[in-house]
Short mmCIF file of C-alpha atoms in Angstrom, two decimals:
data_model
loop_
_atom_site.label_atom_id
_atom_site.label_comp_id
_atom_site.label_asym_id
_atom_site.label_seq_id
_atom_site.Cartn_x
_atom_site.Cartn_y
_atom_site.Cartn_z
CA GLU A 1 130.70 150.38 1.54
CA ASP A 2 127.27 148.95 2.21
CA GLY A 3 124.28 150.19 0.29
CA ARG A 4 121.51 152.05 2.03
CA LEU A 5 117.84 151.45 2.59
CA PHE A 6 115.65 154.18 1.17
CA CYS A 7 112.04 154.92 1.87
CA PHE A 8 111.80 157.91 -0.48
CA LEU A 9 114.72 159.40 1.49
CA PRO A 10 117.59 157.38 2.98
CA LEU A 11 117.00 155.85 6.38
CA PRO A 12 119.74 156.53 8.95
CA ARG A 13 122.60 154.11 8.28
CA SER A 14 123.37 153.83 11.99
CA ALA A 15 119.82 152.71 12.77
CA VAL A 16 118.61 150.59 9.83
CA SER A 17 120.90 148.61 7.54
CA LEU A 18 120.33 145.64 5.26
CA ARG A 19 124.10 145.01 4.97
CA LEU A 20 123.84 144.73 1.20
CA ALA A 21 126.23 146.02 -1.45
CA ALA A 22 123.32 147.70 -3.23
CA HIS A 23 120.87 150.45 -2.44
CA VAL A 24 117.29 149.31 -1.84
CA HIS A 25 114.26 151.53 -2.18
CA ALA A 26 111.19 150.07 -0.49
CA PRO A 27 108.04 151.71 0.85
CA VAL A 28 108.55 150.42 4.39
CA ASN A 29 106.60 151.83 7.29
CA THR A 30 108.89 153.26 9.92
CA THR A 31 108.69 154.85 13.32
CA GLN A 32 108.27 158.62 13.29
CA ASP A 33 112.00 159.19 13.77
CA ARG A 34 112.71 156.79 10.81
CA ARG A 35 115.14 154.81 12.96
CA GLN A 36 113.21 151.51 12.98
CA ILE A 37 111.05 149.52 10.62
CA LEU A 38 107.71 148.74 12.22
CA LEU A 39 107.55 145.02 12.98
CA ASP A 40 105.89 145.13 16.39
CA ASP A 41 102.09 145.34 16.57
CA ARG A 42 102.39 147.27 19.83
CA VAL A 43 103.72 150.19 17.77
CA GLY A 44 101.97 149.82 14.41
CA GLY A 45 98.72 148.40 13.07
CA GLN A 46 98.49 144.81 11.83
CA GLU A 47 98.21 145.86 8.15
CA VAL A 48 101.31 148.03 8.47
CA ILE A 49 103.26 145.20 10.09
CA GLN A 50 102.16 142.65 7.45
CA HIS A 51 103.18 145.08 4.70
CA ASN A 52 106.68 145.42 6.18
CA ILE A 53 107.02 141.66 6.72
CA ARG A 54 106.06 141.04 3.08
CA LEU A 55 108.67 143.54 1.89
CA LEU A 56 111.44 142.07 4.08
CA ASP A 57 110.58 138.38 3.71
CA VAL A 58 109.43 138.27 0.09
CA CYS A 59 109.84 141.35 -2.10
CA ILE A 60 113.40 142.43 -1.28
CA PRO A 61 114.86 138.87 -1.23
CA GLU A 62 113.07 137.93 -4.49
CA ASN A 63 114.40 141.03 -6.22
CA LEU A 64 117.89 140.39 -4.88
CA VAL A 65 117.86 136.80 -6.21
CA THR A 66 116.65 138.07 -9.59
CA CYS A 67 119.33 140.78 -9.65
CA ILE A 68 122.11 138.33 -8.75
CA SER A 69 120.83 135.78 -11.26
CA THR A 70 120.89 138.40 -14.00
CA LEU A 71 124.31 139.74 -13.02
CA SER A 72 125.79 136.25 -12.76
CA THR A 73 126.01 136.18 -16.55
CA ARG A 74 128.18 139.31 -16.51
CA MET A 75 130.30 139.14 -13.36
CA LYS A 76 133.19 137.05 -12.16
CA GLY A 77 132.77 135.03 -8.95
CA PRO A 78 134.48 137.34 -6.45
CA ASP A 79 132.56 140.38 -7.68
CA LEU A 80 129.27 138.49 -7.75
CA PHE A 81 129.67 137.12 -4.22
CA CYS A 82 130.14 140.67 -2.90
CA LEU A 83 126.43 141.16 -3.64
CA PHE A 84 125.35 138.24 -1.45
CA PRO A 85 124.06 139.21 2.00
CA THR A 86 125.64 137.57 5.01
CA LEU A 87 124.11 136.61 8.31
CA SER A 88 125.62 138.07 11.45
CA LEU A 89 125.81 134.73 13.22
CA ASN A 90 127.61 136.03 16.31
CA SER A 91 126.24 139.54 16.63
CA SER A 92 124.90 140.71 19.96
CA ASP A 93 123.11 143.84 18.66
CA ALA A 94 119.72 142.46 17.61
CA ALA A 95 118.38 145.93 16.77
CA LEU A 96 120.93 146.46 14.01
CA THR A 97 121.02 142.89 12.73
CA GLY A 98 117.35 141.88 12.96
CA VAL A 99 116.13 143.42 9.70
CA ALA A 100 119.31 142.56 7.78
CA ASP A 101 119.30 138.96 9.00
CA ARG A 102 115.62 138.63 8.17
CA VAL A 103 116.31 139.64 4.55
CA ALA A 104 119.44 137.45 4.37
CA LEU A 105 117.62 134.37 5.69
CA ALA A 106 114.80 134.82 3.19
CA PHE A 107 117.33 135.39 0.39
CA TYR A 108 119.22 132.16 1.10
CA ARG A 109 116.00 130.16 1.49
CA LEU A 110 115.01 131.33 -2.00
CA LEU A 111 118.49 130.84 -3.45
CA VAL A 112 118.83 127.18 -2.44
CA ARG A 113 115.54 126.46 -4.28
CA HIS A 114 116.31 128.72 -7.26
CA PRO A 115 116.42 126.47 -10.36
CA GLU A 116 118.43 128.79 -12.60
CA PRO A 117 122.23 128.72 -12.72
CA VAL A 118 123.69 131.47 -10.55
CA PHE A 119 127.00 130.20 -9.17
CA PRO A 120 130.08 130.63 -11.43
CA THR A 121 132.20 127.51 -11.63
CA GLN A 122 135.89 127.71 -10.89
CA SER A 123 137.14 126.28 -14.17
CA ASN A 124 135.20 128.67 -16.38
CA GLU A 125 136.19 132.04 -14.93
CA LEU A 126 137.31 134.37 -17.70
CA PRO A 127 140.01 137.02 -17.46
CA ALA A 128 138.76 140.58 -17.59
CA PRO A 129 138.72 141.88 -21.18
CA SER A 130 140.39 145.12 -22.15
CA ASP A 131 137.08 146.90 -22.65
CA ALA A 132 134.54 147.58 -19.92
CA LYS A 133 131.89 145.13 -21.17
CA LEU A 134 132.27 141.61 -19.81
CA PRO A 135 131.20 138.71 -22.01
CA PRO A 136 128.66 136.27 -20.59
CA LEU A 137 130.12 133.44 -18.51
CA SER A 138 129.02 130.01 -19.61
CA GLY A 139 130.14 128.13 -16.50
CA ARG A 140 127.28 128.69 -14.09
CA VAL A 141 125.35 126.15 -12.06
CA SER A 142 122.37 126.13 -9.75
CA PHE A 143 122.70 125.53 -6.03
CA GLY A 144 121.75 121.87 -6.37
CA GLU A 145 124.49 121.22 -8.95
CA ALA A 146 127.32 123.09 -7.24
CA VAL A 147 130.16 121.58 -5.23
CA PHE A 148 131.23 124.40 -2.93
CA PHE A 149 134.80 125.04 -1.87
CA SER A 150 135.93 127.91 0.34
CA PRO A 151 139.19 129.17 1.81
CA ARG A 152 137.97 127.67 5.08
CA GLU A 153 138.49 124.21 3.59
CA GLY A 154 142.01 124.78 2.35
CA GLY A 155 142.70 127.95 0.47
CA LYS A 156 142.29 129.19 -3.07
CA ILE A 157 141.63 126.50 -5.64
CA ALA A 158 144.67 125.88 -7.82
CA LYS A 159 146.00 129.38 -7.09
CA THR A 160 148.59 128.59 -4.47
CA ASP A 161 151.98 127.00 -4.88
CA GLY A 162 151.32 124.76 -1.91
CA HIS A 163 150.30 121.15 -2.37
CA GLN A 164 147.35 121.15 -0.03
CA LEU A 165 145.24 118.07 -0.43
CA LEU A 166 141.94 119.92 -0.77
CA ASP A 167 143.36 122.23 -3.43
CA LEU A 168 144.42 119.22 -5.45
CA VAL A 169 141.10 117.44 -4.98
CA ALA A 170 139.15 120.54 -6.06
CA SER A 171 141.43 121.02 -9.05
CA CYS A 172 140.99 117.39 -10.12
CA LEU A 173 137.23 117.56 -9.71
CA SER A 174 137.13 120.69 -11.83
CA ARG A 175 139.22 119.05 -14.58
CA PHE A 176 136.77 116.16 -14.75
CA GLY A 177 133.81 118.48 -15.22
CA VAL A 178 132.56 118.60 -11.64
CA PRO A 179 131.08 122.09 -11.11
CA VAL A 180 133.38 123.36 -8.35
CA VAL A 181 132.39 126.78 -7.03
CA GLU A 182 134.83 128.76 -4.91
CA ILE A 183 132.69 130.60 -2.41
CA PRO A 184 133.60 133.11 0.34
CA VAL A 185 133.51 131.74 3.87
CA LYS A 186 130.81 134.16 5.08
CA VAL A 187 128.51 133.22 2.19
CA LEU A 188 129.12 129.50 2.79
CA GLU A 189 128.41 129.90 6.51
CA SER A 190 125.20 131.79 5.73
CA ILE A 191 124.05 128.97 3.43
CA GLU A 192 125.00 126.37 6.05
CA HIS A 193 123.01 128.26 8.70
CA VAL A 194 119.91 128.20 6.49
CA LEU A 195 120.30 124.52 5.62
CA HIS A 196 121.24 123.40 9.14
CA PRO A 197 119.98 125.93 11.70
CA ALA A 198 121.52 125.61 15.15
CA GLN A 199 119.40 123.82 17.68
CA PRO A 200 118.45 125.91 20.76
#
């Protein structure tokens, strides 16, 4: 279930969503019915609009990167990637996706420049311990160091019985110390969209 956006009280899920796996409380300025965040100067004053833009383009994405960076020392890859926002690359409902995509774009722009290690490498994933506290993972790399691999390119790394070429290549790279990161397709596509935006 997606988290909700709160502005003291929750905003209607059907009207405003950030499509994040966490709740976000932000003092956004909304329309009177609390169904839209003011981003149009025909509806709100310039100061109000700039405040909302700063929250969506800077504050929320920065805090999300910090949160994910901190949690990356305590979470396994699949759980960590559930926290990453995804862009709705093919959505036709701009009203529902506009705010969420704005936050996601800003998040990925920050993440690709983030110098700290965030991405867990495939070879260093630890099994879950018997107690609830997870030990820190040592195999993390920054975006610039990571070699990404997703099911789109050939399935789970070294977890299938098949002899797919890409599985073998990724497994070999990992054995030789190359920081291979298995990443969900939607996260990879979101990163690709930020790095190589489609031409109009």
